[in-house]
CSV table of C-alpha atoms and ligand atoms in Angstrom, one decimal:
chain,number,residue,atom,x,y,z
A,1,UNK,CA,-6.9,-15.0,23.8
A,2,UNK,CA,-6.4,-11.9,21.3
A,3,UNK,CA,-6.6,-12.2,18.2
A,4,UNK,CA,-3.6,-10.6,16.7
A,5,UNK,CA,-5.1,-10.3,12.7
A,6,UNK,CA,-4.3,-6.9,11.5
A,7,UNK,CA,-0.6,-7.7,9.9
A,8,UNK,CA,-2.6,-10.8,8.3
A,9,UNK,CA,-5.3,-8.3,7.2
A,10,UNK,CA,-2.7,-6.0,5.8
A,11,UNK,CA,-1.1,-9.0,3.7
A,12,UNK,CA,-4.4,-10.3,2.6
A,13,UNK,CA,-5.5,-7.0,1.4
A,14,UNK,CA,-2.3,-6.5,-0.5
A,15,UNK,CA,-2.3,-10.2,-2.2
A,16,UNK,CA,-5.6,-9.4,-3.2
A,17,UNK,CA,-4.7,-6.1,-5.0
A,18,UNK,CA,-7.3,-4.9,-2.3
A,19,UNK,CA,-5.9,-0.8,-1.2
A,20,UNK,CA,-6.8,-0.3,2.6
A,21,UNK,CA,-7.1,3.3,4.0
A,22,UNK,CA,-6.5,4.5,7.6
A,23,UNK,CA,-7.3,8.1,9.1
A,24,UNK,CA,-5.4,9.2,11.5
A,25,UNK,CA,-6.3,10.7,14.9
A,26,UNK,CA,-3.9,13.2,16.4
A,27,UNK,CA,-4.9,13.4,20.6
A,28,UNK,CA,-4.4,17.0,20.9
A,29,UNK,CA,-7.5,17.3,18.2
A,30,UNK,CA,-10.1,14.6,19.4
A,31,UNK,CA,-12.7,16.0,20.8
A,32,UNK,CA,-15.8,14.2,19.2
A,33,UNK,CA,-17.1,10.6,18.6
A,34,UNK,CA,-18.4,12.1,15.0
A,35,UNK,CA,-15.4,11.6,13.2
A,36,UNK,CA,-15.5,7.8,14.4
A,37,UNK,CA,-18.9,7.4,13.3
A,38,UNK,CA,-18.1,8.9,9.8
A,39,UNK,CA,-15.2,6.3,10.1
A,40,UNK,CA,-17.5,3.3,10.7
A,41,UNK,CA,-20.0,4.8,7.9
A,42,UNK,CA,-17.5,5.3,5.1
A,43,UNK,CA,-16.0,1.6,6.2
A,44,UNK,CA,-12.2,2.9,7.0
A,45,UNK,CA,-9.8,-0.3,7.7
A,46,UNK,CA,-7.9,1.1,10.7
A,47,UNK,CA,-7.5,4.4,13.0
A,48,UNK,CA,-4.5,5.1,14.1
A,49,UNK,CA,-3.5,6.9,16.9
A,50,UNK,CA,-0.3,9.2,17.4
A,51,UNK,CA,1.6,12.7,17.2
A,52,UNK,CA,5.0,14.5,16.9
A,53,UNK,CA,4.1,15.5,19.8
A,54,UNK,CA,1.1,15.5,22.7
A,55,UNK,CA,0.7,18.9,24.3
A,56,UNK,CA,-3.0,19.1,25.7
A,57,UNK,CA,-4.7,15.7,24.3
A,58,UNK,CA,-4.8,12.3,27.0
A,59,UNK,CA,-3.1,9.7,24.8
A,60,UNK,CA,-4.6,6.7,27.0
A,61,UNK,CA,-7.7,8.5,27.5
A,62,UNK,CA,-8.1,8.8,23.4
A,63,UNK,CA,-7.4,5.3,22.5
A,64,UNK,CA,-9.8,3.7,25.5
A,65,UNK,CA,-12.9,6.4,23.9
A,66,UNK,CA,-12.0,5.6,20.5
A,67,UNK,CA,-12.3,1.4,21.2
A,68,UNK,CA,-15.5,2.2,22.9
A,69,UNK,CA,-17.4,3.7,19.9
A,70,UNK,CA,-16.0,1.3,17.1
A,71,UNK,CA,-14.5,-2.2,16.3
A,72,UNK,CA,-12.5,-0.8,13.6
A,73,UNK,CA,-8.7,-2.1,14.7
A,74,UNK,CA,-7.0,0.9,16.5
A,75,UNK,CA,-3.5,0.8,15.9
A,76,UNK,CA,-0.8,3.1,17.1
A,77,UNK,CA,1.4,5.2,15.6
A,78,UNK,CA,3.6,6.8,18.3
A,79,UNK,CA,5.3,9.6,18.1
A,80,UNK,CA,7.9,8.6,21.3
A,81,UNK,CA,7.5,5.6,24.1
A,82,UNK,CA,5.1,7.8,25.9
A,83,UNK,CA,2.5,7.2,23.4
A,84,UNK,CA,1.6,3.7,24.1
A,85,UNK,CA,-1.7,2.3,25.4
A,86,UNK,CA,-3.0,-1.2,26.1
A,87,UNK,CA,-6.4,-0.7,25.0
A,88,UNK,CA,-5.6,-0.6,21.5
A,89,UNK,CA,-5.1,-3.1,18.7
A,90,UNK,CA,-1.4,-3.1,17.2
A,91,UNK,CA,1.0,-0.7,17.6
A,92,UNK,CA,3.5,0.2,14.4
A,93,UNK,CA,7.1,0.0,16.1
A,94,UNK,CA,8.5,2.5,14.1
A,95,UNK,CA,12.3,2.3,13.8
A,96,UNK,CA,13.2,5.6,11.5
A,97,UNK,CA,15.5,4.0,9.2
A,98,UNK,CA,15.2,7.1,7.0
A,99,UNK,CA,17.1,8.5,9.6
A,100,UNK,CA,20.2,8.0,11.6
A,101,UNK,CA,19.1,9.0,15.1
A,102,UNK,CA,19.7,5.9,17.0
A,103,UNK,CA,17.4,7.0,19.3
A,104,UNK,CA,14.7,6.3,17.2
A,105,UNK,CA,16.6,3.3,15.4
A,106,UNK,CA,16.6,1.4,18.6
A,107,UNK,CA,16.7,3.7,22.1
A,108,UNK,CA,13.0,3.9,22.4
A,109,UNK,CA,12.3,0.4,21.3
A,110,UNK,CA,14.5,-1.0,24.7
A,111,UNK,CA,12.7,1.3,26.5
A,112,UNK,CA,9.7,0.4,25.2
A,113,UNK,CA,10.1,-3.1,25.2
A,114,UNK,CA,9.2,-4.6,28.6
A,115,UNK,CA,5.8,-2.7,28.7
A,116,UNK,CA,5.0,-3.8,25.4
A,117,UNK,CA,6.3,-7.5,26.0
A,118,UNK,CA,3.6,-7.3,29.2
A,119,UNK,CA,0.6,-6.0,26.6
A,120,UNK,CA,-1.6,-7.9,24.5
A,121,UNK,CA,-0.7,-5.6,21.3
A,122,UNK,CA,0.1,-7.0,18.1
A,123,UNK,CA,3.7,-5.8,17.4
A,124,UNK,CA,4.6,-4.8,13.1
A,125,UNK,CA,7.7,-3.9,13.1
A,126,UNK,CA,7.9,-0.9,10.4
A,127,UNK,CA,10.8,0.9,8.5
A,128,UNK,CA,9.5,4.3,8.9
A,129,UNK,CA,11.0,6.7,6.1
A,130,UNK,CA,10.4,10.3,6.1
A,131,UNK,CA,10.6,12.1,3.2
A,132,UNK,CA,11.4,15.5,2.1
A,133,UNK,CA,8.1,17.5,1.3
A,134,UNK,CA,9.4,21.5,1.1
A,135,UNK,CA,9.0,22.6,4.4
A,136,UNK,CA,10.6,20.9,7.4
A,137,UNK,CA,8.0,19.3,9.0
A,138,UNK,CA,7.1,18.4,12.8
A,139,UNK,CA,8.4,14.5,12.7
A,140,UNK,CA,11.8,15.4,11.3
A,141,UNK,CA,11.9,18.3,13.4
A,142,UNK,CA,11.0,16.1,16.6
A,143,UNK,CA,13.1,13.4,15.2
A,144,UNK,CA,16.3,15.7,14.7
A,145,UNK,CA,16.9,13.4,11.4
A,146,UNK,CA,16.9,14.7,7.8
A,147,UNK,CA,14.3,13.7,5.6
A,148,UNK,CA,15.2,11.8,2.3
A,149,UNK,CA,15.6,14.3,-0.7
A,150,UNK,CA,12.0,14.2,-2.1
A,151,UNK,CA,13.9,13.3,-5.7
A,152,UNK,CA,16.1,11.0,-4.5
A,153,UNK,CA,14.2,8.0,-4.9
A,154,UNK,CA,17.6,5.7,-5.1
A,155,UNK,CA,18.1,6.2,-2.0
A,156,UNK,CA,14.4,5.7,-1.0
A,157,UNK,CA,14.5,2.2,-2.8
A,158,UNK,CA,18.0,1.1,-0.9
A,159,UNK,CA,16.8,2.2,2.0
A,160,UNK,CA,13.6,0.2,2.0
A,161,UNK,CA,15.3,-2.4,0.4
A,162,UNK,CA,17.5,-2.6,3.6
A,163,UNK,CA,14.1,-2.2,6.0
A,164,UNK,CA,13.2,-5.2,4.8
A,165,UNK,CA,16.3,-7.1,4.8
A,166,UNK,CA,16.4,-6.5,8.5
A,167,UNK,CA,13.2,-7.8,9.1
A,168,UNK,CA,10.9,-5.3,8.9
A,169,UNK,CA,7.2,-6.4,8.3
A,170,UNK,CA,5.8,-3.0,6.9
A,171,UNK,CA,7.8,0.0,5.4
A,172,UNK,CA,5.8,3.4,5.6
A,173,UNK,CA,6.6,6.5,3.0
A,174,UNK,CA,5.6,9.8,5.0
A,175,UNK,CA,6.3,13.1,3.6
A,176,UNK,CA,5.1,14.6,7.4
A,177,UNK,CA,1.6,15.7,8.3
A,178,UNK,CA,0.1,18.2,6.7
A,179,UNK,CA,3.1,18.2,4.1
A,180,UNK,CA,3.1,20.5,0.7
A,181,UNK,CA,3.9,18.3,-1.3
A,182,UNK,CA,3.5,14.7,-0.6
A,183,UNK,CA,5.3,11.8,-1.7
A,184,UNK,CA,6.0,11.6,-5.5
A,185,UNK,CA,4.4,8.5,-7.3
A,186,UNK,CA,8.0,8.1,-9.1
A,187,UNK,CA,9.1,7.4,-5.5
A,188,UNK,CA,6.7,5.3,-4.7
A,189,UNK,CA,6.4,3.2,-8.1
A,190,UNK,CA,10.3,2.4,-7.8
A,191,UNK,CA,10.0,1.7,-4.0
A,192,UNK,CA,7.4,-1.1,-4.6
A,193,UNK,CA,9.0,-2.4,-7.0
A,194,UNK,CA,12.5,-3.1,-5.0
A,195,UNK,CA,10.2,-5.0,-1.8
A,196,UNK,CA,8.0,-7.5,-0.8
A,197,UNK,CA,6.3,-6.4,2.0
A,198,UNK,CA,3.3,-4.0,2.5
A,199,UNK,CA,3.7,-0.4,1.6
A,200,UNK,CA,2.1,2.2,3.3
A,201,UNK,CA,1.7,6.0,1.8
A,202,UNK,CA,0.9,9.1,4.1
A,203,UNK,CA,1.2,12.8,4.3
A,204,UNK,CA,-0.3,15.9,2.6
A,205,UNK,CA,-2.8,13.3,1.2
A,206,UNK,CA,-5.9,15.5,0.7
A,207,UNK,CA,-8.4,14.8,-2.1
A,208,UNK,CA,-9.7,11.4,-3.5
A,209,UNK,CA,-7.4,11.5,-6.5
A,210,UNK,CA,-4.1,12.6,-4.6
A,211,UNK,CA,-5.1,8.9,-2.7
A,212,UNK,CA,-5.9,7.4,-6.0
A,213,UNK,CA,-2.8,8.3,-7.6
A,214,UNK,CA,-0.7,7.0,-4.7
A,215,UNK,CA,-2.6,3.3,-4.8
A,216,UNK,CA,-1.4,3.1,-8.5
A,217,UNK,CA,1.8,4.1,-8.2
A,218,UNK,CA,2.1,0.9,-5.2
A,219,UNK,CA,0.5,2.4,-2.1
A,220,UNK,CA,-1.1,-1.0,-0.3
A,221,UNK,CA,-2.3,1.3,2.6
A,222,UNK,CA,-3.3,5.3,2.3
A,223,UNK,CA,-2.7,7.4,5.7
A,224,UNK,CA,-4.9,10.4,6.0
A,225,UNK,CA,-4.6,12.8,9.3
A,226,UNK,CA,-4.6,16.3,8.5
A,227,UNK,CA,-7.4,16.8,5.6
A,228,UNK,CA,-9.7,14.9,7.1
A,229,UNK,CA,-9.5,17.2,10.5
A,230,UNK,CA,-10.5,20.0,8.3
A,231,UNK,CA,-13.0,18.7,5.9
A,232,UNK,CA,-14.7,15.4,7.7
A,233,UNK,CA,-16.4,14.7,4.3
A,234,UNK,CA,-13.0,13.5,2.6
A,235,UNK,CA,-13.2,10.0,5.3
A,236,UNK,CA,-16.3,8.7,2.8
A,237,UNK,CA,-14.7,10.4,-0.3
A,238,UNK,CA,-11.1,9.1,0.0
A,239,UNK,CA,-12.5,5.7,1.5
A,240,UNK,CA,-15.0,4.9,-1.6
A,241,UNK,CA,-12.5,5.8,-3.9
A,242,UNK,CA,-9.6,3.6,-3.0
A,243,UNK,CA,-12.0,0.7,-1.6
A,244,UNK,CA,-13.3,0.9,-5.5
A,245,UNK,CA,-9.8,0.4,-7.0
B,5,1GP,C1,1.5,11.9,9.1
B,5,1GP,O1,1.3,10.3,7.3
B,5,1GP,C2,0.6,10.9,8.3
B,5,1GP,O2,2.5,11.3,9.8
B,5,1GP,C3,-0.6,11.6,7.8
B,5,1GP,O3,-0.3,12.8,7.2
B,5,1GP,O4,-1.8,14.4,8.4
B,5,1GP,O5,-0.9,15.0,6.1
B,5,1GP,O6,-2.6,13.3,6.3
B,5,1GP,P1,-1.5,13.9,7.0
């Protein structure tokens, strides 16, 4: 029997005032075990696993190499139904609520649903709200939804107000990989305050302090994808920081 912990972990973690931080992989850039190892080292709480889009990387293939190095919980983060794999943890099942593509509100999910029903992955339901961050990024582009105006943050707090009225067990603030500017820690602060549930905070997250700031302001998990590609270093930096909080 699987253990399906890592939603309980998430809640723990955020009743304890205890901030969590994940790196993301994208497939198309894996190509070592290092980063995993610095993962392990600098004692990262999850590694997600996802893209826009997948144009040279195995998706299946990435997820099986990555749960062969490490027990750190691999959870996925899809970009569309074709990134789904049975060797991992938990998947996020994104519904983009900051959007109103009912493709992704519901259309992949049906599609989705029998292979996932058949796996052994634990399912979190997450709103998944992009936000505007000054250049139009990959996921709204893919997406073909606006972003939420990055100074709009009533509209941020209804809409994750309505995320979790429908159920949803997570609601994740992303102003897009790689983003400018990343989400502002007005936006965050006033989106905490209007829900219960766990709030995750990724995008254009690059130094320990940028991580720091979003934890105070109500982050309960810290994505990181982009920066750490570039500068492997930041996976201890941004980890020790935010575990120290
Ligand atoms: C992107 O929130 C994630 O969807 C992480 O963003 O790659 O900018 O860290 P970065």
């Amino acid at each position: 029997m699987i253990q399906k912990t890592i939603y309980s972990s998430i809640l723990k973690s955020k009743k304890q005032g205890k901030k969590q931080f994940a790196i993301l992989i994208d497939p198309d850039k894996f190509e070592s075990s290092k980063i995993i190892k610095l993962a392990e080292t600098a004692g990262v709480d999850f590694i997600m696993v996802g893209g826009s889009i997948i144009t040279n990387g195995d998706f299946n293939a990435c997820v099986e190499t990555i749960k062969q190095l490490t027990n750190i919980p691999v959870v996925l983060f899809p970009g569309n139904s074709l990134q789904i794999s049975k060797s991992a943890d938990a998947i996020l099942l994104l519904s983009l609520i900051s959007g109103r593509n009912a493709d992704l509100l519901i259309g992949q999910h049906v599609i989705a649903a029998p292979l996932l029903k058949s796996s052994q992955l634990e399912i979190i339901p997450t709103g998944y709200m992009l936000i505007e961050s000054g250049t139009q990024t990959a996921a709204s582009y893919m997406s073909n939804t606006l972003p939420i105006p990055s100074q709009k943050d009533d509209i941020a707090m209804s809409t994750a107000m309505a995320g979790e009225m429908l159920g949803l067990k997570l609601i994740y603030l992303d102003a897009g990989s790689g983003a400018e500017n990343g989400v502002t820690e007005s936006m965050i602060r006033k989106v905490k305050s209007t829900i219960n549930i766990p709030l995750i905070i990724g995008g254009g997250i690059n130094t320990p302090s940028k991580a720091i700031a979003a934890c105070k302001a109500g982050a309960d998990v810290i994505v990181v994808g982009n920066a750490i590609e570039k500068n492997t270093t930041l996976i201890k930096n941004i980890s020790s920081a935010i575990h120290k909080l």
